Coordinates of C-alpha atoms and ligand atoms in Angstrom, one line a residue:
M1 CA 0.0 0.0 0.1
D2 CA 1.4 3.4 -0.9
S3 CA 0.9 5.1 2.4
K4 CA 3.4 7.9 1.4
A5 CA 0.8 9.5 -0.8
V6 CA -1.7 9.5 2.0
T7 CA 0.8 10.9 4.6
Q8 CA 1.7 13.6 2.1
F9 CA -1.9 14.4 1.3
L10 CA -2.9 14.6 5.0
A11 CA 0.2 16.7 5.8
M12 CA -0.9 19.3 3.2
N13 CA -3.9 20.0 5.3
N14 CA -3.6 22.1 8.4
K15 CA -4.1 20.8 11.9
A16 CA -7.8 21.6 12.1
S17 CA -8.5 19.8 8.8
L18 CA -12.0 18.5 8.5
F19 CA -10.7 15.9 6.0
N20 CA -8.1 14.6 8.4
D21 CA -10.8 14.4 11.1
A22 CA -13.3 12.7 8.7
S23 CA -10.5 10.1 7.8
Q24 CA -10.4 9.0 11.5
R25 CA -13.7 7.5 11.0
L26 CA -12.5 5.4 8.1
E27 CA -9.4 4.3 10.1
N28 CA -11.6 3.3 13.0
A29 CA -14.0 1.2 10.8
L30 CA -11.1 -0.5 9.0
Q31 CA -10.3 -2.3 12.3
H32 CA -13.6 -4.1 12.1
V33 CA -13.8 -5.2 8.5
E34 CA -11.7 -7.3 6.1
I35 CA -11.2 -5.6 2.8
S36 CA -8.3 -5.7 0.5
E37 CA -5.2 -3.4 1.0
D38 CA -5.8 -2.1 -2.5
A39 CA -9.3 -1.0 -1.7
I40 CA -8.2 0.7 1.6
A41 CA -5.4 2.6 -0.3
R42 CA -7.8 3.9 -2.9
L43 CA -10.3 4.9 -0.3
R44 CA -7.9 7.1 1.7
L45 CA -7.7 9.8 -1.0
P46 CA -10.0 11.6 -3.3
K47 CA -9.9 10.7 -6.8
A48 CA -10.0 14.1 -8.4
S49 CA -10.3 17.7 -7.0
L50 CA -11.1 20.7 -9.2
T51 CA -10.8 24.3 -8.2
V52 CA -12.3 26.9 -10.5
S53 CA -12.5 30.8 -10.7
I54 CA -15.9 32.0 -11.6
P55 CA -16.1 35.4 -13.1
V56 CA -19.6 37.1 -12.3
R57 CA -20.9 40.4 -13.6
M58 CA -22.4 42.1 -10.7
D59 CA -25.5 44.3 -10.8
D60 CA -23.3 47.4 -10.4
G61 CA -21.3 46.6 -13.5
S62 CA -18.2 45.4 -11.6
L63 CA -16.7 41.9 -12.2
K64 CA -16.2 39.7 -9.2
I65 CA -14.3 36.4 -9.2
F66 CA -15.7 33.6 -7.0
T67 CA -13.8 30.5 -6.1
G68 CA -15.6 27.2 -6.6
Y69 CA -14.8 23.4 -6.1
R70 CA -15.9 20.1 -7.3
V71 CA -14.4 16.9 -5.8
R72 CA -15.1 13.4 -7.0
Y73 CA -14.0 11.2 -4.1
D74 CA -14.7 7.8 -5.6
D75 CA -16.7 6.5 -8.5
T76 CA -16.2 2.8 -8.3
R77 CA -19.8 2.0 -7.6
G78 CA -21.2 4.5 -10.2
P79 CA -21.0 8.1 -11.2
G80 CA -20.0 10.7 -8.5
K81 CA -23.1 12.0 -6.6
G82 CA -23.4 15.0 -4.3
G83 CA -24.6 18.4 -3.6
V84 CA -23.3 21.9 -4.1
R85 CA -22.9 24.2 -1.1
Y86 CA -22.9 28.0 -1.2
H87 CA -21.3 29.3 2.0
P88 CA -18.7 31.8 3.0
N89 CA -16.7 29.1 4.9
V90 CA -16.6 26.6 2.0
S91 CA -13.0 25.3 1.4
L92 CA -11.4 22.6 -0.5
D93 CA -10.9 20.7 2.7
E94 CA -14.6 20.9 3.5
V95 CA -15.7 19.9 0.1
Q96 CA -13.3 16.9 0.1
S97 CA -14.7 15.8 3.5
L98 CA -18.3 16.1 2.2
A99 CA -17.4 14.1 -0.9
F100 CA -15.8 11.5 1.3
W101 CA -19.1 11.3 3.4
M102 CA -21.1 11.0 0.2
T103 CA -19.0 8.0 -0.9
F104 CA -19.9 6.1 2.3
K105 CA -23.5 7.4 2.3
C106 CA -24.2 6.1 -1.2
A107 CA -22.5 2.7 -0.5
L108 CA -24.4 2.4 2.8
L109 CA -27.7 3.0 1.0
D110 CA -26.7 0.7 -1.9
L111 CA -27.2 3.4 -4.4
P112 CA -25.3 2.9 -7.7
F113 CA -23.3 6.0 -7.1
G114 CA -19.8 7.1 -5.9
G115 CA -19.3 10.2 -3.8
A116 CA -18.8 13.8 -4.8
K117 CA -19.4 17.3 -3.7
G118 CA -19.2 20.9 -4.8
G119 CA -19.1 24.3 -3.3
I120 CA -18.6 28.0 -3.9
I121 CA -17.1 30.4 -1.4
V122 CA -20.0 33.0 -1.2
N123 CA -22.6 34.4 1.1
P124 CA -25.7 33.9 -1.2
K125 CA -27.7 36.3 1.1
E126 CA -25.5 39.1 -0.2
L127 CA -26.3 38.6 -3.8
S128 CA -29.3 39.7 -5.8
K129 CA -31.3 37.0 -7.5
A130 CA -29.8 37.9 -10.9
E131 CA -26.3 37.7 -9.5
L132 CA -27.1 34.3 -8.0
E133 CA -28.3 33.1 -11.3
R134 CA -25.1 34.3 -13.2
L135 CA -23.0 32.7 -10.5
S136 CA -24.7 29.4 -10.7
R137 CA -24.6 29.3 -14.5
G138 CA -20.9 30.5 -14.3
Y139 CA -20.1 27.6 -12.0
I140 CA -21.4 25.1 -14.6
N141 CA -19.4 26.9 -17.3
E142 CA -16.3 26.1 -15.4
I143 CA -16.9 22.6 -14.4
A144 CA -18.9 21.2 -17.3
D145 CA -16.1 19.0 -18.6
F146 CA -15.9 17.4 -15.0
I147 CA -19.5 16.4 -14.6
G148 CA -22.2 14.5 -16.5
E149 CA -25.3 12.3 -15.9
N150 CA -23.0 9.3 -16.0
V151 CA -19.9 11.0 -14.6
D152 CA -20.8 13.1 -11.6
I153 CA -24.3 14.4 -10.7
L154 CA -25.0 17.6 -8.7
A155 CA -27.8 18.3 -6.2
P156 CA -28.7 20.9 -3.5
D157 CA -26.9 21.3 -0.2
V158 CA -26.6 24.1 2.3
Y159 CA -28.0 27.4 0.9
T160 CA -28.8 26.0 -2.6
N161 CA -32.2 25.0 -3.8
A162 CA -34.4 23.7 -6.6
T163 CA -34.3 27.0 -8.5
I164 CA -30.5 27.0 -8.5
M165 CA -30.5 23.2 -9.6
G166 CA -32.8 24.2 -12.5
W167 CA -30.4 26.9 -13.7
M168 CA -27.5 24.5 -13.5
M169 CA -29.3 21.8 -15.4
D170 CA -30.3 24.4 -18.0
R171 CA -26.8 25.8 -18.5
Y172 CA -25.3 22.3 -18.8
S173 CA -27.9 21.4 -21.4
T174 CA -27.1 24.6 -23.4
I175 CA -23.4 23.8 -23.3
K176 CA -24.0 20.2 -24.5
R177 CA -26.7 21.3 -27.1
Q178 CA -29.2 18.7 -25.7
I179 CA -31.5 18.4 -22.7
I180 CA -29.6 16.4 -20.1
R181 CA -31.9 16.3 -17.0
G182 CA -29.9 13.6 -15.2
V183 CA -26.9 15.7 -14.5
V184 CA -28.5 17.5 -11.6
T185 CA -31.1 16.3 -9.1
G186 CA -33.3 18.3 -6.7
K187 CA -34.6 20.3 -9.7
P188 CA -38.0 22.0 -9.8
L189 CA -40.8 19.5 -10.7
T190 CA -41.5 21.1 -14.1
L191 CA -37.8 20.6 -15.1
G192 CA -37.7 17.0 -14.3
G193 CA -37.6 17.0 -10.5
S194 CA -38.9 14.3 -8.4
K195 CA -42.0 14.5 -6.2
G196 CA -40.8 14.3 -2.5
R197 CA -37.2 15.4 -3.2
N198 CA -37.6 18.7 -1.4
T199 CA -38.6 16.9 1.9
A200 CA -36.6 13.8 1.4
T201 CA -33.8 14.5 3.8
A202 CA -36.2 15.1 6.6
T203 CA -38.6 12.4 5.7
G204 CA -35.7 9.9 5.4
A205 CA -34.4 11.0 8.9
F206 CA -38.0 10.5 10.2
Y207 CA -38.1 6.9 9.0
V208 CA -34.7 6.3 10.7
I209 CA -35.9 7.8 13.9
E210 CA -39.2 5.8 13.8
S211 CA -37.5 2.5 13.2
V212 CA -34.9 2.9 15.8
L213 CA -36.7 4.4 18.9
P214 CA -39.2 1.5 19.4
K215 CA -36.0 -0.7 20.1
F216 CA -35.6 1.5 23.3
N217 CA -39.3 1.5 24.2
I218 CA -39.7 5.2 23.6
D219 CA -43.1 6.8 23.9
R220 CA -43.4 9.7 21.4
Q221 CA -45.5 12.0 23.7
A222 CA -43.0 11.8 26.4
T223 CA -40.1 12.4 24.2
T224 CA -38.6 15.9 24.0
V225 CA -36.6 17.0 20.9
A226 CA -34.2 19.9 20.2
V227 CA -33.4 20.8 16.6
Q228 CA -30.3 22.9 15.7
G229 CA -30.8 24.4 12.2
F230 CA -34.1 25.5 10.8
G231 CA -33.4 25.2 7.0
N232 CA -35.1 22.8 4.7
A233 CA -34.1 19.6 6.6
G234 CA -34.3 20.8 10.1
A235 CA -37.5 22.7 9.8
T236 CA -39.3 19.9 7.8
L237 CA -38.1 17.3 10.3
A238 CA -39.2 19.3 13.3
E239 CA -42.6 19.5 11.7
L240 CA -42.9 15.8 10.9
L241 CA -41.9 14.9 14.5
S242 CA -44.3 17.2 16.1
Q243 CA -47.1 16.0 13.8
A244 CA -46.3 12.4 14.9
G245 CA -46.6 13.4 18.6
Y246 CA -43.1 14.1 19.7
K247 CA -42.5 17.2 21.8
V248 CA -40.2 19.6 19.9
V249 CA -39.1 22.0 22.7
A250 CA -36.3 23.9 21.0
V251 CA -35.3 25.0 17.6
A252 CA -32.5 27.4 16.4
D253 CA -31.3 28.9 13.1
S254 CA -27.9 30.6 12.4
K255 CA -29.1 33.7 14.4
G256 CA -30.1 31.8 17.6
G257 CA -33.0 29.9 18.9
I258 CA -36.0 29.5 21.2
Y259 CA -36.8 27.0 24.0
A260 CA -40.3 26.3 25.4
P261 CA -40.5 23.3 27.8
Q262 CA -44.2 22.9 27.0
G263 CA -43.4 22.3 23.3
L264 CA -43.4 24.6 20.3
D265 CA -46.1 24.8 17.6
I266 CA -43.8 24.1 14.7
P267 CA -46.0 25.1 11.8
S268 CA -46.6 28.5 13.3
V269 CA -42.8 28.9 13.9
R270 CA -42.2 28.0 10.3
K271 CA -44.8 30.3 9.0
H272 CA -43.4 33.2 11.1
K273 CA -39.8 32.4 9.8
L274 CA -41.0 32.4 6.2
Q275 CA -42.7 35.7 6.5
N276 CA -40.2 37.5 8.8
K277 CA -36.9 35.6 8.2
E278 CA -36.5 35.1 12.0
I279 CA -37.4 32.4 14.5
K280 CA -39.9 33.4 17.1
A281 CA -42.0 31.3 19.5
V282 CA -45.4 32.0 18.2
Y283 CA -48.8 30.2 18.0
C284 CA -50.8 31.2 14.9
Q285 CA -54.5 30.8 14.1
D286 CA -55.0 31.6 10.5
S287 CA -53.1 34.8 9.9
V288 CA -53.0 35.9 13.6
C289 CA -49.9 34.9 15.4
D290 CA -49.4 35.4 19.2
L291 CA -46.1 35.1 21.1
V292 CA -45.9 32.2 23.5
E293 CA -43.9 31.8 26.7
H294 CA -40.3 30.9 25.9
Q295 CA -36.6 31.6 26.5
T296 CA -34.3 32.8 23.8
I297 CA -31.2 30.6 23.6
S298 CA -27.9 30.5 21.7
N299 CA -27.0 27.7 19.2
Q300 CA -24.6 26.4 21.8
E301 CA -27.1 26.4 24.5
L302 CA -29.5 24.4 22.4
L303 CA -27.0 21.7 22.1
T304 CA -26.7 21.1 25.9
L305 CA -30.4 21.3 26.7
D306 CA -31.8 18.5 28.9
V307 CA -33.8 16.8 26.1
D308 CA -34.2 13.2 24.9
I309 CA -33.4 13.7 21.3
L310 CA -30.9 16.2 19.8
I311 CA -30.9 16.8 16.1
P312 CA -28.0 18.8 14.7
A313 CA -29.3 19.9 11.3
A314 CA -27.0 22.8 10.6
L315 CA -23.2 22.6 9.9
E316 CA -20.3 20.4 10.7
N317 CA -18.2 20.5 13.9
Q318 CA -20.9 21.6 16.4
I319 CA -20.1 19.0 19.0
T320 CA -16.4 18.8 19.8
E321 CA -14.2 17.8 22.7
E322 CA -15.0 21.1 24.2
N323 CA -18.8 20.6 24.7
A324 CA -19.3 16.8 24.3
A325 CA -19.3 16.2 28.0
D326 CA -22.1 18.7 28.5
I327 CA -24.5 17.0 26.1
K328 CA -27.5 15.7 28.1
A329 CA -29.5 14.3 25.2
K330 CA -29.8 10.4 25.2
Y331 CA -30.0 10.2 21.4
I332 CA -28.4 12.3 18.7
F333 CA -29.6 11.9 15.1
E334 CA -27.1 13.7 12.8
V335 CA -29.1 15.4 10.1
A336 CA -26.2 17.8 9.2
N337 CA -23.1 16.3 7.6
G338 CA -20.4 16.0 10.1
P339 CA -21.8 17.8 13.1
I340 CA -19.8 15.7 15.6
A341 CA -15.9 15.9 15.5
S342 CA -14.3 12.5 15.8
S343 CA -12.7 13.6 19.1
A344 CA -16.2 13.9 20.6
D345 CA -17.2 10.4 19.6
K346 CA -15.4 8.7 22.5
I347 CA -16.8 11.1 25.1
L348 CA -20.3 10.6 23.9
N349 CA -19.9 6.9 23.7
Q350 CA -18.6 6.8 27.3
N351 CA -21.5 8.8 28.5
G352 CA -23.9 6.5 26.9
V353 CA -25.2 8.9 24.3
K354 CA -26.5 6.9 21.3
V355 CA -25.3 8.6 18.1
F356 CA -27.0 7.8 14.8
P357 CA -24.6 8.9 12.0
D358 CA -25.1 11.4 9.1
I359 CA -24.3 8.9 6.5
L360 CA -27.4 7.0 7.5
V361 CA -29.7 9.6 9.0
N362 CA -29.5 12.2 6.3
A363 CA -29.3 9.7 3.4
G364 CA -32.9 10.3 2.4
G365 CA -31.9 13.3 0.3
V366 CA -29.5 11.4 -1.9
T367 CA -31.8 8.3 -2.0
V368 CA -34.6 10.5 -3.6
S369 CA -32.0 12.0 -5.8
Y370 CA -31.3 8.6 -7.1
F371 CA -35.1 8.1 -7.7
E372 CA -35.1 11.4 -9.6
W373 CA -32.1 10.3 -11.7
V374 CA -33.8 7.0 -12.5
Q375 CA -37.0 8.9 -13.5
N376 CA -35.0 11.2 -15.7
L377 CA -33.2 8.4 -17.4
S378 CA -36.4 6.4 -18.0
G379 CA -38.7 9.4 -18.7
W380 CA -41.3 7.8 -16.4
Y381 CA -42.3 9.7 -13.4
W382 CA -43.5 8.4 -10.0
T383 CA -46.3 9.6 -7.6
L384 CA -45.5 11.0 -4.3
E385 CA -46.8 7.8 -2.7
E386 CA -44.4 5.7 -4.8
V387 CA -41.4 7.8 -3.9
N388 CA -42.2 7.8 -0.1
Q389 CA -42.9 4.2 -0.1
R390 CA -39.7 3.3 -1.8
L391 CA -37.8 5.8 0.4
K392 CA -39.3 4.2 3.6
A393 CA -38.4 0.7 2.4
K394 CA -34.8 1.7 1.7
M395 CA -34.2 3.7 4.8
E396 CA -35.8 1.0 7.1
A397 CA -33.9 -1.9 5.4
E398 CA -30.5 -0.3 5.7
T399 CA -31.1 1.0 9.2
E400 CA -32.0 -2.5 10.3
Q401 CA -28.9 -3.9 8.7
V402 CA -26.6 -1.3 10.4
W403 CA -28.5 -2.0 13.7
D404 CA -27.8 -5.8 13.3
L405 CA -24.3 -5.3 12.5
A406 CA -23.8 -3.0 15.5
Q407 CA -25.3 -5.7 17.8
E408 CA -23.3 -8.5 16.1
L409 CA -19.9 -6.9 16.3
D410 CA -20.6 -4.9 19.4
L411 CA -20.0 -1.5 17.7
D412 CA -21.5 2.0 18.0
M413 CA -23.9 2.9 15.1
R414 CA -21.4 5.1 13.4
T415 CA -18.7 2.5 13.2
A416 CA -21.3 -0.1 12.1
A417 CA -22.5 2.3 9.3
Y418 CA -19.0 2.7 8.0
V419 CA -18.3 -1.0 8.2
H420 CA -21.5 -1.8 6.3
G421 CA -20.6 0.8 3.5
L422 CA -17.0 -0.3 3.4
K423 CA -17.9 -3.9 2.7
R424 CA -19.8 -2.8 -0.4
L425 CA -17.0 -0.4 -1.5
G426 CA -14.4 -3.1 -0.9
D427 CA -16.3 -5.7 -2.9
A428 CA -16.8 -3.2 -5.9
M429 CA -13.1 -2.4 -5.8
D430 CA -12.0 -6.0 -5.6
A431 CA -14.4 -6.9 -8.5
K432 CA -12.1 -4.7 -10.8
G433 CA -9.2 -7.0 -9.7
N434 CA -7.0 -6.9 -6.7
R435 CA -3.5 -8.0 -5.7
D436 CA -4.6 -11.7 -4.9
Y437 CA -6.0 -12.0 -8.3
F438 CA -2.7 -11.0 -10.0
V439 CA -0.3 -12.7 -7.7
K440 CA -1.9 -16.1 -7.2
Ligands
LIG501 N1 -26.6 17.4 -0.2 C1 -27.2 16.2 0.2 C2 -26.4 15.3 1.0 O1 -25.4 15.8 1.6 C3 -27.9 15.5 -1.0 C4 -26.9 15.0 -2.0 C5 -27.6 14.5 -3.3 O2 -28.8 14.4 -3.3 O3 -26.8 14.1 -4.2 O4 -26.6 14.2 1.2

């Protein structure tokens, strides 16, 4: 195995590298699975990383250059697959980590995809809609040779949405002089999107939560939940949980949060956020909303609330060595990618906190992306019931397998999830020929 390349690669990153931290999970899982050395060597490094400069004409006539990335981590099991993130803190290190997680997520769910990810360093809230469109189309201009419906397929991620996916697919089709819907998923329905894609991450997480909690004899009504992140995934999941009878007592967005021990009326909170762009503890009847009793809390305070279930649904690295010991929740379901640093895993495990990992919990998004791609390639579109039924079947089946593996090998759920994905990745890599095949 050429470990020199790996050492050199990891050394290129700085100490706080997210990728180096993400790699820890792989190293940990490798102790519990037998896969060939060839496969391990390949899995330790991204296959290809592209950095682009995107010139964008701004509304005031000036030209601004944005930096964008697309990383294909691995494509042994199929074309690269993963979202595109717009955020001021995007970096190559982050995109590589996210592409790494996509690789394991797709293998874990047995989707015929490898892992990829993209990102642009930008605060989209500072751009006009027209500038955002020019940036999104400009990104495709620069990466068009690197992607394709059978090469690498884009999707939404933090601060990107269906409208942006529509622009990207449209631009790619213009460049290629033919309509190629399958190069981007998460598109608007009228441009070949799938029913249920918009709510898929939350719906998938809901199915995971619902299949796991009965194993611990949990009663929904008596279960309190705190959700960090009130974007598409966090807000939709909070609503699904409260509809099902769970008591959602705290939610927060990037500006801060609210806590009401008696439980929040999530549809009202969502409605208020949509209209006023801020989170407030309100109860609405028709168009009249009243403030209800609550405390305002910071994002950090939300994480350490005394609740049963904690759902980090914002960004990575929220729970670290610093605050892991203060976590009081019994169960954590990671809806964000990478919200827990590897250094916090041990502390949480020691304290008996059960962590259900991102690559399983938030995989509903990419699973319905896969359904969308299948629909695009076949030209035959499914009903919402068909989508949700297939999503449920997939999420439940893989959750059950990870659960069984965790029991069988006495592993935490994260390690079991990696082991499960690793087996599939290893088998696929070995099917292309490994050392034993050539030497024996
Ligand atoms: N961005 C989502 C994720 O991190 C979805 C990716 C996709 O649908 O390809 O899983």
